[in-house]
Amino acid sequence: MTTRIDLGRLDGAGAEHEAAPGPGPGPGAGAGRESADPRRVRVSRRAAEALGRRLESPMPWQVARRTGPDRTLDGSMRPAPVPPHDPDDTTDPWEELGGLGLVDASGRLFPELPGALDVLARPETAVDLDLVVRRPTTGAAPVAAPGDGAGPGGSTDVQLRAWHRRRAGRVTAVATAGAQVEIGWFDDRSWAAELARVAAVTSALAPTPPARDLTLPHELMLGVGVARRTDAPRLTEELLRRHLPHMRVPEGADAREQVQLLHSGVVGRLRAVVSGQGDDGRRKVGWVSWLLFSDGWRTLRPHVDSGVSQVGVHHVEPSALGREVARLVAGVAS
């Protein structure tokens, strides 16, 4: 079972996302206007859902449960994760929200909240992010790849889900990890930095990574992954025999070894799915796929070369996520 984690801590080395403010901004702050600076508040699942009911803006996991299962990063199917709640916690959600300054004694909400949750419910563009990072643990339970739960060599997977919704220059983001829910809202000029914040993780695990730039046939990349999960070495050999001539690796690198390292060295995965309505009224979808290694992220860029479906595997920094998402946002809106 996948371990879900504190929003502020994403790996065994103690790497942290930027901390959200403790107490909320208070009903008097920013009244009558929307702040250009990102605002974030962390609440329980109960409190987040109470806000959603009050404003008729359901939380993303509630929508996902109604629309069916979600595809995980490793291609398997499972229901979209629902943030857990402590059954022994009897705190009234409105008392919790009041303590954060998000509702006053008369029941009036912090002025920016209705607009933020309206963007969440009625966006022009949606970005769903799924992040899985492998970290060390004391136990050992061999599993193939991040996204499956327990991992090889005494490791386990930690997961963060985030939903970003944009409309008319404003973005509302909801993220879940464990029992915590973070709700944020900001001007879309801050969006690239907020996306980079999601990808700003590392892992304390340090398997040998592949080269920073590779190109290989799509069938080879997927097929070797299947062969490894099903313990089919003959299939691996046949795929290598057929596709190695089409690989491009740095000078001096061994292509066969690079294929193996591309799978054995993975310590995390990130997927961003972008959707929106185009000028022709049709719903359009695009996606970004990244793999995390001990020396950083690689983006996967599919393309066709001389009639062969290929995947470029290239090193990127977390800041590149904003650029890749922006390109897709422009595409789905056209």
Short mmCIF file of C-alpha atoms in Angstrom, two decimals:
data_model
loop_
_atom_site.label_atom_id
_atom_site.label_comp_id
_atom_site.label_asym_id
_atom_site.label_seq_id
_atom_site.Cartn_x
_atom_site.Cartn_y
_atom_site.Cartn_z
CA MET A 1 0.00 0.00 0.00
CA THR A 2 1.38 3.41 -0.94
CA THR A 3 2.38 5.55 2.03
CA ARG A 4 1.00 9.06 1.87
CA ILE A 5 3.03 11.77 3.42
CA ASP A 6 3.09 15.10 5.16
CA LEU A 7 2.81 17.91 2.64
CA GLY A 8 6.01 19.45 3.94
CA ARG A 9 8.20 16.35 3.67
CA LEU A 10 8.64 14.34 0.51
CA ASP A 11 11.61 12.07 1.07
CA GLY A 12 13.78 10.32 3.60
CA ALA A 13 16.48 12.97 3.29
CA GLY A 14 14.16 15.63 4.69
CA ALA A 15 13.65 17.66 1.52
CA GLU A 16 10.72 19.97 2.04
CA HIS A 17 8.25 21.95 0.05
CA GLU A 18 8.05 25.60 0.95
CA ALA A 19 6.04 25.80 4.17
CA ALA A 20 2.51 27.09 4.05
CA PRO A 21 1.57 29.80 6.53
CA GLY A 22 0.45 28.60 9.93
CA PRO A 23 -2.50 30.78 10.95
CA GLY A 24 -4.66 31.93 8.06
CA PRO A 25 -4.58 35.45 6.68
CA GLY A 26 -7.53 36.58 8.82
CA PRO A 27 -10.83 37.95 7.59
CA GLY A 28 -9.61 41.52 7.59
CA ALA A 29 -6.57 40.99 5.39
CA GLY A 30 -7.00 41.66 1.69
CA ALA A 31 -10.71 42.25 1.98
CA GLY A 32 -12.29 43.30 -1.30
CA ARG A 33 -9.39 42.22 -3.49
CA GLU A 34 -7.50 39.09 -4.52
CA SER A 35 -3.87 38.90 -3.50
CA ALA A 36 -1.30 38.58 -6.28
CA ASP A 37 0.96 36.68 -3.87
CA PRO A 38 0.25 32.98 -3.37
CA ARG A 39 -1.89 32.21 -0.34
CA ARG A 40 -1.88 28.72 1.16
CA VAL A 41 -3.65 27.14 4.08
CA ARG A 42 -3.54 23.56 5.35
CA VAL A 43 -6.72 22.00 6.62
CA SER A 44 -8.16 18.57 7.35
CA ARG A 45 -10.14 16.64 4.78
CA ARG A 46 -13.33 17.33 6.75
CA ALA A 47 -12.69 21.08 6.73
CA ALA A 48 -11.88 21.13 3.00
CA GLU A 49 -15.06 19.23 2.17
CA ALA A 50 -17.12 21.50 4.44
CA LEU A 51 -15.84 24.51 2.50
CA GLY A 52 -16.68 22.78 -0.75
CA ARG A 53 -20.24 22.05 0.34
CA ARG A 54 -20.76 25.60 1.56
CA LEU A 55 -19.61 27.07 -1.76
CA GLU A 56 -20.94 24.28 -4.03
CA SER A 57 -17.38 23.55 -5.16
CA PRO A 58 -16.61 19.85 -4.47
CA MET A 59 -13.04 18.86 -3.75
CA PRO A 60 -11.23 17.17 -6.67
CA TRP A 61 -11.15 13.71 -5.06
CA GLN A 62 -14.94 13.83 -4.68
CA VAL A 63 -15.30 14.53 -8.40
CA ALA A 64 -12.77 11.77 -9.20
CA ARG A 65 -14.73 9.24 -7.15
CA ARG A 66 -17.85 9.99 -9.16
CA THR A 67 -16.12 9.73 -12.53
CA GLY A 68 -14.31 6.43 -11.92
CA PRO A 69 -10.75 5.17 -11.48
CA ASP A 70 -7.63 7.13 -12.27
CA ARG A 71 -4.64 5.80 -14.18
CA THR A 72 -1.49 5.66 -12.09
CA LEU A 73 2.00 6.62 -13.18
CA ASP A 74 3.02 3.03 -13.81
CA GLY A 75 -0.01 2.41 -16.03
CA SER A 76 -2.08 0.34 -13.58
CA MET A 77 -5.59 1.30 -12.55
CA ARG A 78 -6.70 2.26 -9.04
CA PRO A 79 -9.25 4.68 -7.56
CA ALA A 80 -8.08 8.26 -7.17
CA PRO A 81 -6.72 8.60 -3.62
CA VAL A 82 -9.01 10.09 -1.01
CA PRO A 83 -7.24 11.92 1.83
CA PRO A 84 -7.77 9.89 5.02
CA HIS A 85 -9.20 11.36 8.18
CA ASP A 86 -8.71 10.42 11.81
CA PRO A 87 -11.91 8.68 13.00
CA ASP A 88 -11.10 9.74 16.56
CA ASP A 89 -10.88 13.41 15.60
CA THR A 90 -14.20 14.99 16.53
CA THR A 91 -13.11 18.58 15.83
CA ASP A 92 -15.86 20.58 14.18
CA PRO A 93 -14.57 21.62 10.73
CA TRP A 94 -15.95 25.13 11.15
CA GLU A 95 -14.10 25.50 14.46
CA GLU A 96 -10.94 24.45 12.64
CA LEU A 97 -11.55 26.96 9.86
CA GLY A 98 -12.31 29.66 12.41
CA GLY A 99 -9.02 28.98 14.17
CA LEU A 100 -7.24 29.53 10.87
CA GLY A 101 -8.97 32.86 10.30
CA LEU A 102 -10.94 31.56 7.32
CA VAL A 103 -14.35 32.16 8.87
CA ASP A 104 -15.39 34.65 11.54
CA ALA A 105 -17.75 34.23 14.49
CA SER A 106 -20.74 35.23 12.38
CA GLY A 107 -19.96 32.54 9.78
CA ARG A 108 -18.63 34.97 7.19
CA LEU A 109 -15.87 33.50 5.04
CA PHE A 110 -12.51 35.10 4.36
CA PRO A 111 -13.32 37.29 1.31
CA GLU A 112 -10.95 35.58 -1.14
CA LEU A 113 -12.24 32.04 -0.52
CA PRO A 114 -15.47 32.13 -2.58
CA GLY A 115 -13.62 33.34 -5.67
CA ALA A 116 -10.84 30.80 -5.20
CA LEU A 117 -13.22 27.86 -4.89
CA ASP A 118 -15.31 29.10 -7.82
CA VAL A 119 -12.19 28.82 -10.01
CA LEU A 120 -11.73 25.29 -8.64
CA ALA A 121 -15.26 24.30 -9.65
CA ARG A 122 -15.47 26.13 -12.99
CA PRO A 123 -12.02 26.33 -14.60
CA GLU A 124 -11.03 27.07 -18.17
CA THR A 125 -7.95 24.85 -17.85
CA ALA A 126 -7.23 21.94 -15.51
CA VAL A 127 -3.87 20.42 -14.56
CA ASP A 128 -3.79 17.19 -12.51
CA LEU A 129 -0.43 16.27 -10.99
CA ASP A 130 0.58 12.89 -9.59
CA LEU A 131 3.95 12.59 -7.84
CA VAL A 132 5.45 9.40 -6.41
CA VAL A 133 8.88 9.34 -4.74
CA ARG A 134 10.69 6.31 -3.33
CA ARG A 135 12.38 6.68 0.06
CA PRO A 136 14.30 4.30 2.37
CA THR A 137 12.54 2.36 5.11
CA THR A 138 13.63 -0.26 7.60
CA GLY A 139 11.69 -3.11 5.99
CA ALA A 140 12.17 -4.81 2.65
CA ALA A 141 9.40 -5.82 0.27
CA PRO A 142 10.52 -6.10 -3.37
CA VAL A 143 8.33 -4.35 -5.92
CA ALA A 144 9.17 -3.21 -9.44
CA ALA A 145 8.77 0.55 -9.67
CA PRO A 146 7.55 3.68 -7.89
CA GLY A 147 3.79 3.70 -7.76
CA ASP A 148 3.40 0.12 -6.53
CA GLY A 149 3.77 0.65 -2.73
CA ALA A 150 6.63 -1.01 -0.90
CA GLY A 151 9.88 -1.03 -2.82
CA PRO A 152 13.13 -2.95 -3.19
CA GLY A 153 15.97 -2.87 -0.71
CA GLY A 154 13.91 -1.57 2.20
CA SER A 155 12.09 1.31 0.53
CA THR A 156 8.56 2.59 0.28
CA ASP A 157 6.70 5.00 -1.96
CA VAL A 158 5.33 8.35 -0.89
CA GLN A 159 2.67 10.11 -2.91
CA LEU A 160 1.37 13.62 -3.47
CA ARG A 161 -1.60 14.54 -5.63
CA ALA A 162 -2.31 18.11 -6.74
CA TRP A 163 -5.07 19.67 -8.81
CA HIS A 164 -4.50 23.11 -10.36
CA ARG A 165 -7.42 24.96 -11.91
CA ARG A 166 -7.08 28.20 -13.91
CA ARG A 167 -9.61 30.78 -15.09
CA ALA A 168 -9.27 34.42 -16.15
CA GLY A 169 -5.73 34.83 -14.84
CA ARG A 170 -6.35 33.17 -11.46
CA VAL A 171 -5.26 29.71 -10.29
CA THR A 172 -6.57 27.62 -7.40
CA ALA A 173 -4.53 24.60 -6.30
CA VAL A 174 -5.49 21.75 -3.99
CA ALA A 175 -2.88 19.21 -2.86
CA THR A 176 -3.18 16.11 -0.69
CA ALA A 177 -0.60 14.02 1.14
CA GLY A 178 -1.74 11.92 4.04
CA ALA A 179 -4.51 13.51 6.08
CA GLN A 180 -3.50 17.05 5.16
CA VAL A 181 -5.07 19.13 2.42
CA GLU A 182 -3.42 22.30 1.19
CA ILE A 183 -5.58 24.88 -0.59
CA GLY A 184 -3.79 27.70 -2.39
CA TRP A 185 -4.80 30.50 -4.73
CA PHE A 186 -2.71 32.95 -6.70
CA ASP A 187 -2.27 35.03 -9.83
CA ASP A 188 -1.26 32.93 -12.84
CA ARG A 189 2.00 34.89 -13.04
CA SER A 190 3.04 32.78 -10.02
CA TRP A 191 1.92 29.52 -11.61
CA ALA A 192 5.31 28.46 -12.97
CA ALA A 193 6.89 28.83 -9.53
CA GLU A 194 4.05 26.89 -7.90
CA LEU A 195 4.48 24.04 -10.39
CA ALA A 196 8.23 23.98 -9.75
CA ARG A 197 7.41 23.70 -6.04
CA VAL A 198 5.64 20.38 -6.73
CA ALA A 199 8.71 18.99 -8.53
CA ALA A 200 11.30 20.28 -6.01
CA VAL A 201 11.95 16.88 -4.45
CA THR A 202 14.84 14.44 -4.16
CA SER A 203 15.26 10.92 -2.83
CA ALA A 204 17.82 9.62 -0.35
CA LEU A 205 18.14 6.49 -2.50
CA ALA A 206 21.06 6.59 -4.91
CA PRO A 207 20.98 3.85 -7.57
CA THR A 208 23.15 4.49 -10.61
CA PRO A 209 21.28 6.80 -13.01
CA PRO A 210 21.32 6.59 -16.81
CA ALA A 211 23.00 9.20 -19.00
CA ARG A 212 21.40 12.64 -18.96
CA ASP A 213 20.36 12.49 -22.62
CA LEU A 214 19.16 9.36 -24.42
CA THR A 215 16.88 8.50 -27.31
CA LEU A 216 15.37 5.05 -27.69
CA PRO A 217 12.40 3.41 -29.43
CA HIS A 218 9.14 3.68 -27.54
CA GLU A 219 8.54 -0.06 -27.90
CA LEU A 220 11.93 -0.81 -26.33
CA MET A 221 11.34 1.43 -23.33
CA LEU A 222 7.88 0.04 -22.58
CA GLY A 223 8.71 -3.55 -23.46
CA VAL A 224 11.75 -3.82 -21.20
CA GLY A 225 9.66 -2.45 -18.34
CA VAL A 226 7.05 -5.16 -18.88
CA ALA A 227 9.76 -7.83 -19.18
CA ARG A 228 11.33 -6.73 -15.89
CA ARG A 229 7.99 -6.78 -14.05
CA THR A 230 7.09 -10.23 -15.40
CA ASP A 231 10.59 -11.70 -15.06
CA ALA A 232 10.88 -12.44 -18.79
CA PRO A 233 14.61 -12.17 -19.69
CA ARG A 234 14.08 -13.71 -23.13
CA LEU A 235 11.69 -10.92 -24.02
CA THR A 236 14.27 -8.37 -22.88
CA GLU A 237 16.92 -9.94 -25.10
CA GLU A 238 14.62 -10.00 -28.12
CA LEU A 239 13.66 -6.35 -27.63
CA LEU A 240 17.30 -5.33 -27.30
CA ARG A 241 18.27 -7.29 -30.41
CA ARG A 242 15.51 -5.65 -32.42
CA HIS A 243 15.77 -2.05 -31.21
CA LEU A 244 19.34 -1.31 -30.05
CA PRO A 245 20.40 -0.10 -33.53
CA HIS A 246 17.82 2.71 -33.22
CA MET A 247 19.12 4.00 -29.86
CA ARG A 248 21.19 7.16 -29.48
CA VAL A 249 23.43 7.39 -26.42
CA PRO A 250 26.37 9.65 -25.46
CA GLU A 251 29.77 8.72 -26.84
CA GLY A 252 31.36 5.96 -24.78
CA ALA A 253 28.09 4.84 -23.17
CA ASP A 254 26.88 1.26 -23.57
CA ALA A 255 23.36 1.25 -25.05
CA ARG A 256 22.37 -2.06 -23.45
CA GLU A 257 23.45 -0.84 -20.01
CA GLN A 258 21.62 2.46 -20.47
CA VAL A 259 18.33 0.66 -21.14
CA GLN A 260 18.70 -1.28 -17.89
CA LEU A 261 19.67 1.82 -15.87
CA LEU A 262 16.66 3.68 -17.24
CA HIS A 263 14.50 1.18 -15.34
CA SER A 264 16.62 0.14 -12.35
CA GLY A 265 17.64 3.70 -11.45
CA VAL A 266 14.15 5.23 -11.16
CA VAL A 267 13.37 6.66 -7.70
CA GLY A 268 10.28 8.70 -8.59
CA ARG A 269 7.73 9.64 -11.21
CA LEU A 270 5.72 12.74 -12.03
CA ARG A 271 2.79 13.04 -14.39
CA ALA A 272 0.91 16.22 -15.25
CA VAL A 273 -2.29 15.91 -17.29
CA VAL A 274 -3.51 19.17 -18.86
CA SER A 275 -7.05 19.54 -20.20
CA GLY A 276 -9.14 22.36 -21.57
CA GLN A 277 -11.67 23.33 -24.19
CA GLY A 278 -10.30 24.42 -27.54
CA ASP A 279 -11.58 27.14 -29.85
CA ASP A 280 -13.62 24.51 -31.69
CA GLY A 281 -15.45 23.56 -28.49
CA ARG A 282 -13.81 20.15 -28.19
CA ARG A 283 -12.11 18.95 -25.01
CA LYS A 284 -8.36 18.55 -25.51
CA VAL A 285 -5.82 16.75 -23.34
CA GLY A 286 -2.02 16.71 -23.16
CA TRP A 287 0.43 15.34 -20.63
CA VAL A 288 3.95 15.64 -19.24
CA SER A 289 5.82 12.58 -17.94
CA TRP A 290 9.00 12.81 -15.86
CA LEU A 291 11.20 10.21 -14.17
CA LEU A 292 13.28 10.96 -11.06
CA PHE A 293 16.80 9.57 -10.67
CA SER A 294 19.44 10.13 -8.02
CA ASP A 295 20.90 13.00 -10.06
CA GLY A 296 17.58 14.69 -10.87
CA TRP A 297 14.61 14.61 -13.22
CA ARG A 298 14.36 13.39 -16.83
CA THR A 299 11.52 14.46 -19.09
CA LEU A 300 10.14 11.96 -21.61
CA ARG A 301 9.50 13.47 -25.05
CA PRO A 302 7.85 11.22 -27.63
CA HIS A 303 8.49 11.86 -31.31
CA VAL A 304 8.75 10.02 -34.63
CA ASP A 305 12.10 9.67 -36.41
CA SER A 306 12.30 7.96 -39.82
CA GLY A 307 9.00 6.23 -39.16
CA VAL A 308 10.06 4.90 -35.74
CA SER A 309 8.24 6.04 -32.58
CA GLN A 310 10.98 7.27 -30.27
CA VAL A 311 11.26 8.71 -26.75
CA GLY A 312 13.82 11.36 -25.90
CA VAL A 313 14.96 11.16 -22.26
CA HIS A 314 16.48 14.49 -21.22
CA HIS A 315 17.66 15.97 -17.91
CA VAL A 316 15.52 18.88 -16.64
CA GLU A 317 15.33 21.09 -13.57
CA PRO A 318 12.09 21.48 -11.56
CA SER A 319 11.62 24.94 -13.08
CA ALA A 320 11.09 23.32 -16.50
CA LEU A 321 7.73 21.92 -15.40
CA GLY A 322 6.12 25.36 -15.70
CA ARG A 323 7.36 25.72 -19.29
CA GLU A 324 6.16 22.28 -20.30
CA VAL A 325 2.74 22.83 -18.74
CA ALA A 326 2.46 26.30 -20.33
CA ARG A 327 3.09 24.78 -23.76
CA LEU A 328 0.30 22.27 -23.21
CA VAL A 329 -2.08 24.89 -21.80
CA ALA A 330 -1.62 26.89 -25.00
CA GLY A 331 -2.22 23.75 -27.05
CA VAL A 332 -5.44 22.64 -25.38
CA ALA A 333 -6.86 26.17 -25.55
CA SER A 334 -6.21 26.59 -29.29
#
